[in-house]
Coordinates of C-alpha atoms in Angstrom, one line a residue:
X40 CA 13.4 -14.5 -65.9
X41 CA 10.5 -16.7 -66.5
X42 CA 12.3 -19.4 -64.0
X43 CA 12.2 -16.7 -61.4
X44 CA 8.9 -15.6 -62.4
X45 CA 8.0 -19.4 -61.9
X46 CA 9.9 -19.6 -58.3
X47 CA 8.1 -16.9 -57.0
X48 CA 4.8 -18.0 -57.5
X49 CA 5.8 -21.5 -56.1
X50 CA 7.1 -19.9 -53.1
X51 CA 4.1 -17.6 -53.0
X52 CA 1.7 -20.8 -53.4
X53 CA 3.9 -22.5 -50.8
X54 CA 3.3 -19.7 -48.4
X55 CA 0.0 -19.7 -48.4
X56 CA -0.5 -23.7 -48.4
X57 CA 1.6 -23.4 -44.9
X58 CA -0.1 -20.4 -43.8
X59 CA -3.4 -22.6 -44.0
X60 CA -2.1 -25.7 -42.8
X61 CA -0.8 -24.0 -39.5
X62 CA -4.2 -22.6 -38.8
X63 CA -6.8 -24.5 -37.2
X64 CA -10.6 -24.2 -35.7
X65 CA -10.6 -23.9 -32.3
X66 CA -13.9 -25.6 -30.0
X67 CA -14.8 -24.6 -26.6
X68 CA -18.3 -25.3 -24.6
X69 CA -18.8 -22.8 -21.8
X70 CA -21.5 -24.3 -19.2
X71 CA -22.8 -20.9 -17.5
X72 CA -23.6 -22.3 -13.8
X73 CA -23.8 -21.8 -10.1
X74 CA -21.4 -23.4 -8.1
X75 CA -21.3 -23.3 -4.1
X76 CA -17.9 -23.4 -3.1
X77 CA -15.8 -22.1 0.2
X78 CA -14.6 -18.7 0.7
X79 CA -13.3 -16.9 3.6
X80 CA -15.2 -19.2 6.3
X81 CA -18.4 -18.9 4.1
X82 CA -20.3 -20.9 1.7
X83 CA -21.4 -18.9 -1.1
X84 CA -23.3 -19.4 -4.4
X85 CA -21.4 -18.2 -7.5
X86 CA -21.8 -18.2 -11.1
X87 CA -19.0 -20.0 -13.5
X88 CA -17.8 -22.0 -16.3
X89 CA -17.6 -25.7 -16.2
X90 CA -17.5 -25.5 -13.1
X91 CA -14.1 -23.8 -12.0
X92 CA -12.8 -20.1 -10.8
X93 CA -11.3 -19.0 -12.9
X94 CA -12.9 -20.1 -15.5
X95 CA -11.0 -22.9 -18.8
X96 CA -8.1 -21.2 -20.5
X97 CA -8.5 -20.5 -24.0
X98 CA -5.2 -22.0 -25.9
X99 CA -4.8 -20.7 -29.6
X100 CA -2.4 -20.0 -32.6
X101 CA -2.0 -16.6 -34.1
X102 CA -4.3 -17.3 -37.2
X103 CA -6.5 -19.7 -35.9
X104 CA -10.2 -19.8 -35.8
X105 CA -12.4 -19.7 -32.4
X106 CA -16.0 -21.4 -32.1
X107 CA -17.2 -21.0 -28.0
X108 CA -20.4 -22.9 -27.9
X109 CA -21.7 -21.0 -24.6
X110 CA -24.8 -22.8 -22.8
X111 CA -26.2 -20.7 -20.2
X112 CA -27.4 -23.0 -17.4
X113 CA -27.6 -19.9 -15.1
X114 CA -30.6 -18.4 -13.0
X115 CA -28.9 -14.8 -14.9
X116 CA -28.7 -13.4 -18.2
X117 CA -25.6 -13.7 -19.8
X118 CA -23.0 -12.4 -22.4
X119 CA -19.0 -13.3 -22.5
X120 CA -16.8 -10.7 -23.7
X121 CA -13.3 -11.4 -25.4
X122 CA -11.0 -8.8 -24.4
X123 CA -9.0 -7.5 -26.4
X124 CA -10.0 -9.5 -29.8
X125 CA -9.8 -7.7 -32.9
X126 CA -12.8 -9.4 -34.0
X127 CA -12.4 -7.8 -37.8
X128 CA -15.9 -8.3 -39.3
X129 CA -17.0 -10.8 -36.2
X130 CA -18.4 -7.7 -34.1
X131 CA -21.4 -10.0 -33.9
X132 CA -18.8 -12.7 -31.3
X133 CA -17.3 -9.4 -29.4
X134 CA -20.1 -10.2 -26.3
X135 CA -21.1 -6.3 -24.6
X136 CA -24.7 -6.9 -23.9
X137 CA -27.2 -4.3 -25.6
X138 CA -24.1 -3.2 -27.7
X139 CA -23.6 -6.2 -29.9
X140 CA -26.1 -8.2 -28.6
X141 CA -28.8 -9.2 -26.3
X142 CA -28.3 -11.6 -23.4
X143 CA -28.1 -15.3 -23.4
X144 CA -31.2 -16.2 -21.7
X145 CA -31.6 -19.0 -18.8
X146 CA -32.9 -21.8 -18.9
X147 CA -30.3 -23.6 -21.4
X148 CA -30.4 -20.8 -24.0
X149 CA -27.2 -20.5 -26.1
X150 CA -24.8 -18.8 -28.1
X151 CA -22.1 -19.9 -30.6
X152 CA -19.4 -16.9 -30.4
X153 CA -17.3 -17.5 -33.7
X154 CA -14.2 -15.4 -34.4
X155 CA -10.8 -15.3 -35.9
X156 CA -7.8 -14.5 -34.4
X157 CA -5.8 -12.7 -36.8
X158 CA -2.0 -10.5 -35.7
X159 CA -2.2 -11.0 -32.1
X160 CA 0.0 -12.5 -30.2
X161 CA 0.1 -12.9 -26.3
X162 CA -1.8 -12.6 -23.6
X163 CA -5.8 -11.7 -23.4
X164 CA -8.6 -12.6 -21.5
X165 CA -12.4 -13.3 -21.4
X166 CA -14.9 -12.6 -19.3
X167 CA -18.6 -12.0 -18.4
X168 CA -20.5 -8.5 -20.0
X169 CA -23.4 -8.1 -17.8
X170 CA -23.7 -7.4 -14.5
X171 CA -21.2 -7.7 -12.2
X172 CA -21.0 -11.3 -12.6
X173 CA -17.6 -11.0 -14.0
X174 CA -16.2 -11.0 -11.0
X175 CA -16.8 -14.6 -11.2
X176 CA -17.1 -15.3 -14.8
X177 CA -13.5 -15.0 -16.5
X178 CA -10.8 -16.7 -17.5
X179 CA -7.2 -16.5 -20.0
X180 CA -6.6 -16.3 -23.8
X181 CA -3.6 -17.3 -24.6
X182 CA -2.0 -16.9 -28.2
X183 CA 1.0 -18.1 -29.1
X184 CA 2.6 -17.5 -32.9
X185 CA 1.3 -20.1 -35.4
X186 CA 3.7 -22.5 -36.0
X187 CA 7.2 -22.3 -37.4
X188 CA 7.4 -18.7 -35.4
X189 CA 9.1 -17.8 -32.3
X190 CA 8.8 -15.3 -29.4
X191 CA 11.0 -12.2 -29.8
X192 CA 12.4 -13.2 -26.5
X193 CA 13.9 -16.2 -25.4
X194 CA 11.8 -19.3 -24.7
X195 CA 10.7 -19.9 -21.5
X196 CA 10.6 -23.0 -19.7
X197 CA 6.6 -22.7 -18.5
X198 CA 4.3 -20.6 -19.1
X199 CA 2.3 -19.1 -16.4
X200 CA -0.8 -17.4 -15.6
X201 CA -1.1 -15.3 -13.2
X202 CA -5.1 -13.7 -12.8
X203 CA -6.0 -11.3 -10.2
X204 CA -9.8 -10.9 -9.1
X205 CA -11.9 -9.9 -6.4
X206 CA -14.1 -11.2 -3.7
X207 CA -17.6 -10.6 -2.0
X208 CA -19.3 -12.5 0.4
X209 CA -22.5 -12.2 -1.3
X210 CA -24.5 -12.1 -4.3
X211 CA -22.5 -10.1 -6.7
X212 CA -25.5 -9.5 -8.7
X213 CA -27.9 -8.2 -5.9
X214 CA -24.6 -6.0 -5.0
X215 CA -25.3 -4.6 -8.9
X216 CA -28.6 -3.5 -8.4
X217 CA -29.0 -2.4 -5.0
X218 CA -26.3 0.3 -6.3
X219 CA -27.7 1.1 -9.4
X220 CA -31.7 1.5 -7.3
X221 CA -30.2 4.0 -4.8
X222 CA -27.4 4.7 -6.6
X223 CA -24.6 4.4 -4.3
X224 CA -21.8 2.9 -4.9
X225 CA -21.6 -1.0 -4.2
X226 CA -19.5 -2.3 -1.1
X227 CA -16.5 -2.8 -1.1
X228 CA -15.0 -6.5 -1.9
X229 CA -13.7 -8.9 0.8
X230 CA -10.2 -10.2 -0.7
X231 CA -8.5 -9.9 -3.9
X232 CA -7.4 -13.5 -5.0
X233 CA -4.7 -14.6 -7.7
X234 CA -5.9 -17.4 -10.0
X235 CA -8.9 -17.9 -7.6
X236 CA -7.6 -18.0 -4.2
X237 CA -7.1 -15.3 -1.9
X238 CA -3.7 -16.4 0.1
X239 CA -2.6 -16.8 3.7
X240 CA -3.9 -13.0 4.7
X241 CA -7.4 -13.7 4.9
X242 CA -9.6 -16.0 7.4
X243 CA -9.9 -19.6 6.5
X244 CA -7.5 -19.3 3.8
X245 CA -4.1 -21.3 5.3
X246 CA -4.8 -23.6 2.4
X247 CA -6.6 -21.4 0.1
X248 CA -2.8 -20.2 -1.9
X249 CA -1.3 -20.0 -5.8
X250 CA 1.3 -22.0 -5.5
X251 CA 4.2 -22.5 -8.4
X252 CA 7.8 -23.9 -8.2
X253 CA 10.2 -23.4 -10.1
X254 CA 13.8 -24.9 -11.0
X255 CA 16.4 -22.9 -10.1
X256 CA 18.0 -20.8 -13.7
X257 CA 15.3 -21.5 -15.5
X258 CA 13.4 -18.7 -17.3
X259 CA 9.4 -18.3 -16.6
X260 CA 6.9 -16.1 -18.9
X261 CA 3.9 -15.1 -16.0
X262 CA 0.7 -14.3 -18.1
X263 CA -0.1 -11.4 -15.4
X264 CA -4.3 -10.4 -15.9
X265 CA -5.9 -8.4 -13.7
X266 CA -9.8 -9.1 -13.7
X267 CA -10.1 -7.7 -10.4
X268 CA -13.5 -5.5 -10.9
X269 CA -12.6 -2.1 -9.3
X270 CA -8.9 -2.2 -8.5
X271 CA -5.9 -1.4 -9.9
X272 CA -3.3 -3.6 -8.3
X273 CA 0.4 -3.4 -7.2
X274 CA 2.1 -6.9 -7.7
X275 CA 6.1 -7.5 -6.4
X276 CA 7.8 -10.9 -6.2
X277 CA 10.3 -10.9 -3.4
X278 CA 14.3 -10.5 -4.2
X279 CA 12.9 -11.2 -8.1
X280 CA 13.1 -8.5 -10.6
X281 CA 10.8 -9.1 -14.4
X282 CA 11.3 -8.6 -17.5
X283 CA 8.1 -7.0 -19.0
X284 CA 7.6 -8.3 -22.8
X285 CA 4.4 -7.4 -23.3
X286 CA 1.1 -5.9 -22.7
X287 CA -2.3 -6.0 -24.1
X288 CA -0.8 -9.1 -26.4
X289 CA 1.2 -5.9 -27.6
X290 CA 5.4 -7.4 -27.6
X291 CA 6.9 -4.4 -25.8
X292 CA 10.5 -3.2 -25.3
X293 CA 11.6 -5.6 -22.7
X294 CA 11.3 -3.1 -19.5
X295 CA 13.1 -4.2 -16.1
X296 CA 10.9 -3.4 -12.8
X297 CA 10.6 -4.5 -10.1
X298 CA 7.1 -3.3 -9.3
X299 CA 4.0 -4.2 -12.1
X300 CA 1.4 -1.6 -12.1
X301 CA -1.7 -3.5 -13.8
X302 CA -5.1 -1.5 -14.4
X303 CA -8.7 -4.2 -14.2
X304 CA -9.0 -5.3 -18.1
X305 CA -5.2 -4.5 -18.6
X306 CA -2.5 -7.6 -19.2
X307 CA 1.2 -8.0 -18.6
X308 CA 4.0 -10.4 -20.2
X309 CA 6.9 -10.8 -17.9
X310 CA 9.6 -12.5 -17.9
X311 CA 10.7 -14.1 -14.3
X312 CA 14.1 -15.5 -14.4
X313 CA 14.5 -18.1 -11.6
X314 CA 18.1 -16.9 -10.2
X315 CA 17.6 -18.2 -6.3
X316 CA 18.9 -20.9 -3.7
X317 CA 17.4 -24.1 -4.2
X318 CA 15.1 -24.8 -1.6
X319 CA 14.3 -21.1 -0.8
X320 CA 10.4 -19.6 -1.3
X321 CA 9.3 -16.4 -1.6
X322 CA 5.7 -14.5 -1.9
X323 CA 4.1 -12.7 -4.8
X324 CA 2.2 -10.5 -3.6
X325 CA -0.5 -7.5 -4.7
X326 CA -2.4 -4.8 -2.8
X327 CA -4.8 -1.9 -4.2
X328 CA -3.1 1.4 -6.1
X329 CA -5.7 3.6 -4.8
X330 CA -5.4 6.6 -6.6
X331 CA -7.4 9.0 -4.5
X332 CA -8.0 8.8 -1.2
X333 CA -10.9 10.6 -1.0
X334 CA -12.8 7.2 -2.2
X335 CA -13.2 3.9 0.1
X336 CA -10.8 0.9 -1.0
X337 CA -10.3 -2.6 0.5
X338 CA -6.7 -2.3 2.0
X339 CA -6.3 -5.9 1.6
X340 CA -3.4 -7.9 0.1
X341 CA -3.8 -11.3 -1.5
X342 CA -0.5 -13.7 -1.5
X343 CA 0.9 -16.6 -3.4
X344 CA 3.8 -18.0 -2.6
X345 CA 7.4 -19.6 -5.6
X346 CA 9.0 -22.7 -4.6
X347 CA 12.5 -23.2 -5.4
X348 CA 12.6 -26.9 -6.2
X349 CA 15.1 -29.5 -7.6
X350 CA 18.2 -31.1 -7.0
X351 CA 17.9 -32.6 -3.0
X352 CA 14.8 -30.3 -2.6
X353 CA 12.5 -32.1 -5.1
X354 CA 9.1 -31.3 -2.7
X355 CA 8.3 -27.8 -1.0
X356 CA 10.4 -26.9 2.5
X357 CA 8.1 -25.8 5.0
X358 CA 10.4 -22.4 6.2
X359 CA 10.7 -18.7 6.3
X360 CA 9.0 -17.3 2.9
X361 CA 10.2 -13.7 2.2
X362 CA 7.3 -11.0 1.9
X363 CA 8.1 -8.1 -0.8
X364 CA 7.3 -4.1 0.2
X365 CA 4.7 -3.0 -1.9
X366 CA 4.5 0.5 -2.6
X367 CA 2.2 2.9 -1.1
X368 CA -1.6 2.7 -2.0
X369 CA -1.3 6.3 -2.8
X370 CA 2.1 5.9 -4.5
X371 CA 0.9 7.9 -8.0
X372 CA 4.6 8.0 -9.2
X373 CA 5.0 4.7 -9.2
X374 CA 2.2 3.6 -11.1
X375 CA 2.5 6.4 -13.3
X376 CA 6.6 5.7 -13.7
X377 CA 5.2 2.3 -15.0
X378 CA 2.8 2.8 -16.8
X379 CA 4.5 5.8 -19.1
X380 CA 7.6 3.3 -19.7
X381 CA 6.6 0.9 -21.5
X382 CA 7.2 1.4 -25.1
X383 CA 5.5 -1.0 -28.4
X384 CA 8.7 -3.2 -29.7
X385 CA 9.4 -1.8 -33.4
X386 CA 10.0 -3.9 -36.1
X387 CA 8.5 -7.2 -33.6
X388 CA 5.6 -9.6 -34.7
X389 CA 2.1 -7.1 -36.0
X390 CA 4.2 -4.3 -34.5
X391 CA 1.6 -1.3 -36.0
X392 CA 3.2 2.3 -36.9
X393 CA 1.8 5.1 -36.3
X394 CA -0.7 6.8 -38.8
X395 CA 0.2 10.6 -38.8
X396 CA -2.5 12.0 -40.8
X397 CA -5.1 12.7 -38.2
X398 CA -9.0 13.4 -39.5
X399 CA -10.8 13.6 -36.1
X400 CA -10.1 15.2 -33.5
X401 CA -11.2 14.7 -30.0
X402 CA -11.4 16.4 -26.2
X403 CA -13.5 13.7 -24.3
X404 CA -13.3 14.7 -20.2
X405 CA -13.9 11.4 -18.0
X406 CA -15.4 11.7 -14.6
X407 CA -18.1 11.1 -11.7
X408 CA -20.6 13.1 -11.2
X409 CA -24.8 13.4 -10.3
X410 CA -28.1 12.5 -11.4
X411 CA -31.3 14.3 -10.8
X412 CA -33.7 13.0 -9.4
X413 CA -36.4 14.2 -8.3
X414 CA -38.4 11.5 -6.6
X415 CA -35.0 10.3 -4.6
X416 CA -34.2 12.2 -1.2
X417 CA -30.4 13.2 -2.9
X418 CA -29.4 12.8 -6.1
X419 CA -27.5 9.9 -7.8
X420 CA -24.3 9.4 -8.2
X421 CA -23.7 9.0 -11.8
X422 CA -20.7 9.4 -14.3
X423 CA -20.0 10.5 -17.5
X424 CA -17.9 11.0 -20.9
X425 CA -18.3 14.7 -22.3
X426 CA -21.2 15.0 -19.7
X427 CA -23.0 12.1 -21.4
X428 CA -24.2 9.3 -18.9
X429 CA -24.1 6.1 -21.1
X430 CA -27.5 4.0 -20.5
X431 CA -27.7 0.8 -21.7
X432 CA -30.7 0.9 -24.1
X433 CA -33.2 -1.9 -23.0
X434 CA -35.7 -3.1 -26.5
X435 CA -32.1 -3.8 -29.2
X436 CA -28.6 -4.3 -29.8
X437 CA -26.8 -1.0 -31.1
X438 CA -25.5 -3.3 -33.3
X439 CA -28.9 -4.5 -34.4
X440 CA -30.0 -1.2 -34.5
X441 CA -27.2 -0.1 -36.3
X442 CA -27.3 -3.5 -38.8
X443 CA -31.6 -3.2 -39.7
X444 CA -31.3 0.6 -39.9
X445 CA -34.0 1.4 -36.3
X446 CA -34.6 4.4 -35.3
X447 CA -34.5 4.8 -31.5
X448 CA -32.6 2.8 -29.7
X449 CA -29.4 5.5 -29.9
X450 CA -28.6 9.0 -30.5
X451 CA -25.2 9.7 -33.1
X452 CA -24.8 12.7 -31.3
X453 CA -21.8 12.0 -28.7
X454 CA -19.8 15.2 -28.7
X455 CA -16.1 15.5 -29.6
X456 CA -15.8 18.4 -26.9
X457 CA -16.8 18.6 -24.2
X458 CA -20.5 21.4 -23.8
X459 CA -18.8 23.1 -21.1
X460 CA -15.2 24.0 -20.6
X461 CA -13.9 24.9 -17.4
X462 CA -10.8 24.0 -15.5
X463 CA -10.9 20.3 -15.6
X464 CA -8.9 19.2 -12.5
X465 CA -10.1 22.1 -10.0
X466 CA -11.1 20.2 -7.0
X467 CA -13.1 23.7 -5.8
X468 CA -14.3 24.3 -8.8
X469 CA -18.5 23.6 -8.1
X470 CA -18.0 25.3 -5.3
X471 CA -18.6 28.2 -7.7
X472 CA -20.4 26.5 -10.5
X473 CA -22.5 23.5 -8.6
X474 CA -24.3 22.8 -12.1
X475 CA -21.5 21.7 -13.4
X476 CA -22.5 18.4 -11.8
X477 CA -25.0 17.2 -12.8
X478 CA -25.2 14.6 -16.3
X479 CA -27.2 14.3 -19.6
X480 CA -28.0 10.1 -19.5
X481 CA -28.5 9.3 -22.6
X482 CA -27.7 6.5 -25.1
X483 CA -24.6 8.1 -27.2
X484 CA -22.6 7.6 -30.1
X485 CA -20.0 8.8 -31.9
X486 CA -20.5 8.0 -36.1
X487 CA -17.3 7.5 -37.6
X488 CA -16.8 6.7 -41.4
X489 CA -14.6 3.7 -42.3
X490 CA -10.7 4.1 -41.9
X491 CA -10.4 7.4 -40.2
X492 CA -8.1 8.2 -37.9
X493 CA -9.1 9.8 -34.4
X494 CA -6.9 11.3 -32.0
X495 CA -8.6 10.9 -28.5
X496 CA -8.1 13.3 -25.6
X497 CA -9.0 11.9 -22.5
X498 CA -9.3 14.2 -20.0
X499 CA -9.9 13.3 -16.6
X500 CA -12.0 15.9 -14.0
X501 CA -12.2 16.2 -10.5
X502 CA -16.1 17.1 -10.1
X503 CA -16.5 14.9 -7.3
X504 CA -13.4 13.4 -6.5
X505 CA -9.6 13.0 -9.1
X506 CA -9.1 9.6 -10.4
X507 CA -7.8 7.2 -12.0
X508 CA -9.8 5.6 -14.5
X509 CA -8.9 2.0 -17.4
X510 CA -10.6 2.8 -20.1
X511 CA -11.0 0.4 -22.6
X512 CA -12.1 0.2 -25.8
X513 CA -13.3 -2.8 -27.3
X514 CA -12.5 -3.7 -31.3
X515 CA -9.3 -1.9 -31.2
X516 CA -5.8 -1.1 -30.1
X517 CA -4.5 2.8 -29.9
X518 CA -1.3 3.6 -29.5
X519 CA -0.7 5.9 -26.6
X520 CA 1.5 9.1 -28.0
X521 CA 1.4 11.0 -24.5
X522 CA -0.2 11.4 -21.0
X523 CA 0.5 13.9 -17.8
X524 CA -1.2 15.3 -15.0
X525 CA -3.7 19.3 -15.1
X526 CA -5.1 20.3 -17.7
X527 CA -3.8 18.9 -21.3
X528 CA -3.0 22.1 -23.6
X529 CA -2.3 21.5 -27.2
X530 CA -0.1 24.0 -27.5
X531 CA 2.5 23.0 -24.8
X532 CA 1.6 19.0 -24.7
X533 CA 2.1 18.0 -28.4
X534 CA 6.1 18.7 -28.3
X535 CA 5.5 15.4 -26.3
X536 CA 3.8 12.8 -28.6
X537 CA 5.7 10.0 -28.6
X538 CA 4.9 9.4 -33.0
X539 CA 8.2 6.2 -33.0
X540 CA 7.6 3.8 -30.5
X541 CA 4.1 4.2 -28.4
X542 CA 1.9 2.1 -26.6
X543 CA -0.2 0.3 -28.3
X544 CA -2.9 -1.0 -26.6
X545 CA -6.5 -1.5 -25.4
X546 CA -6.8 -0.5 -22.2
X547 CA -5.4 2.5 -20.9
X548 CA -5.4 4.3 -17.4
X549 CA -5.5 7.7 -17.5
X550 CA -3.8 9.1 -15.1
X551 CA -5.7 11.0 -11.7
X552 CA -6.0 14.3 -12.5
X553 CA -4.7 14.1 -15.7
X554 CA -4.4 13.2 -19.3
X555 CA -3.5 10.7 -21.8
X556 CA -3.3 11.0 -25.8
X557 CA -4.1 8.1 -28.0
X558 CA -4.9 7.7 -31.8
X559 CA -6.8 5.1 -33.3
X560 CA -7.6 3.7 -36.8
X561 CA -11.3 3.0 -37.4
X562 CA -10.7 0.6 -39.9
X563 CA -13.4 -1.6 -38.4
X564 CA -17.3 -1.5 -39.3
X565 CA -19.5 -2.2 -35.9
X566 CA -20.3 -0.9 -33.1
X567 CA -17.9 -0.3 -30.1
X568 CA -18.5 0.5 -26.9
X569 CA -15.5 2.7 -25.3
X570 CA -16.3 2.4 -21.2
X571 CA -14.2 2.6 -17.6
X572 CA -13.0 -0.5 -16.9
X573 CA -13.9 -0.2 -12.8
X574 CA -17.5 -2.0 -12.7
X575 CA -19.0 -0.2 -10.5
X576 CA -18.7 3.2 -12.9
X577 CA -19.8 1.6 -16.3
X578 CA -23.7 1.4 -14.6
X579 CA -22.6 4.8 -13.4
X580 CA -22.7 5.6 -17.1
X581 CA -18.9 6.2 -17.6
X582 CA -18.9 5.1 -22.0
X583 CA -19.5 5.8 -25.0
X584 CA -20.6 3.5 -28.2
X585 CA -17.9 4.5 -31.4
X586 CA -20.3 3.4 -34.9
X587 CA -17.6 2.3 -37.6
X588 CA -20.1 2.9 -41.0
X589 CA -18.8 0.3 -43.6
X590 CA -16.6 0.3 -46.3
X591 CA -16.3 0.3 -50.1
X592 CA -16.4 -3.1 -50.1
X593 CA -17.8 -6.0 -49.1
X594 CA -14.8 -7.5 -47.2
X595 CA -14.8 -3.5 -45.7
X596 CA -18.7 -4.4 -44.7
X597 CA -20.6 -5.8 -41.9
X598 CA -22.1 -8.5 -42.3
X599 CA -25.6 -10.3 -41.3
X600 CA -26.0 -11.3 -38.0
X601 CA -25.3 -15.1 -37.7
X602 CA -28.6 -17.1 -37.0
X603 CA -28.3 -17.9 -33.1
X604 CA -27.7 -14.4 -32.4
X605 CA -29.8 -14.4 -28.9
X606 CA -32.9 -12.4 -29.3
X607 CA -34.4 -10.0 -26.4

C-alpha cells in the first residue's frame, strides 16, 4: 500500500513539473501607429499595430502566460481587448475603454497587458476597444494544445488564418464622432477584406487579393475570424465543403457544411480537405448576411483564391477560376440553420457541462430606438437593453470604481426584466404606443454574487427594425440552450433547451425578430461588459455591465490594479 502511495505522489509531482515545464511566458510589443496605404484607388491614413493590416498574430499554447506591451504612437486614445480570453483574475487586462481601464493616451504612453491562457484552445482574436479604431487595429490569437496534447481531429497539414474586415475610404474616427454627434448611423463601408485585401471585384484591386496554395490530398485548418465592423457574412469556397470543428475557441461536434455564417466577433475553425485537381483554382468569397432589408448595407463581395499546386504544376496557372454561389443577402433560413446546428464536443478538451441549478433569471430586450433631444431638430438614433441605453463613464473606469468603492460612476440598477412588457416582435406596435421608442440613457450594471448561475434570455424587439444582433459577453462563455423566432414563451420554449451538448461561446447572433436563451456561471470577479458587436450599435447604447462580486478567498477575489494601469 505504501508503494502505491509513493507511486501516486511521484506521478502527481511528475504531472505538475511537466505542466510547469510546458508553460511559457510569451511576450510581444505592439507599436500602435499611423500608416499610409493604398486601397481602392486611394491613399489612406489608418491606425495599425506594428505597421501591418491585419496586425501581428499571437501564437501561444494552452497554459502559457502572455505579456503584451502596447505603446501608443498614434494620435488617438487606444485600448486593446483580447476577445474571448477568460481573464481569470486578470480583468485589468480585458481592455474595453472606461470599463476596465482608462485609455492609453498618445505620444508614447504605454501599458503592459498581462494574462494567462487557461482552459482554452482554438482561435480567438484581439482588437481595439476604443472608438472605431477596431476597423484597422485587429489580429488573430491562435491557441494550440499544450505540449504532449493533440487536437480532437486529424492533424492538419497547415493552419491558415482567414480574417474578414471592412474598409472605409475615410477617417473612421471622424466617422464615428459625426455619428455620435448627429445621432445618424455612419456611412457604410466601401469594401470587405480577407486578411486586409479586398479582392479583384473592387476597383484598383486586381493584385490585392488573398492567395492560398494547397496540395491535393492534404488537410488544412482554416481559422476564420469576422473582424468586420458591422456585417455578418456568408463564406463559401467553390467546389469544396468545410467541416466545422470549433467555434469561439470551443471544440464542436464536427459539422459538415458548404457555407459558413459568421457574425462580427465570432470565430470558426473549419477543416478543408484539398480534394480537387492539381492545377485548378477556386475562389473563396464572402458577402453580407443582411438580417433586415430595412437597413442599408454594403452589398459587395470580397474574395481570394485557392490554387492547387504540386507535381508538374509547381506554380499557379492562369486559367478560369470557379466562383461559389453565395446565398442571398437576406437568406435568414440558411443563417439560422448554421447558427443553430453547432453543438459542443462532449468529453472533448476543456468541455464544460451545463449547470443545472439556476440562481438568477433575466429577460433582456435588445434593439434600436430613439433618444429624445431637446436641442436637436429630430430625435437621435439610440440602442438599448431593457430600455437602458448604455453611456460610458467619463471620469473613471467602472472596474476602478468597483475596486476603490467610488460612487457616482455607475448605477447598480440594471433590471432583470424590461420595464414594460409588450409584443416585442410586432413591427407596428409603435403606431399605438409611440412612447416605447424612447430609451433611458444610463450607465447601468447588474451586480451578481460570486458563482451565481444566470439564465439570460435575449429578446430582439422590432420597435425600429428587427435585426440579428451579435451579443458578446466579456470574461465568460455561455451555453446557448435554445433559440427561435417570435416572442420567447417560457411555457412553450423551455422544452426546447439543449442541456446535453449546447454551443458554449462568447458571441451569439440572436435571431432576427427572435430570441436566444443563454446560461453562464459568474465565477470570475470584475466588471464585464456585454454588448452588441455591430460597432455602430455600441456607441448608440446597446450594452450593459455585469459586476461580479468577490468570492470567499484570495484566489476568488479581484487583485489590485497593476502599477502601470493608464489614468484618465
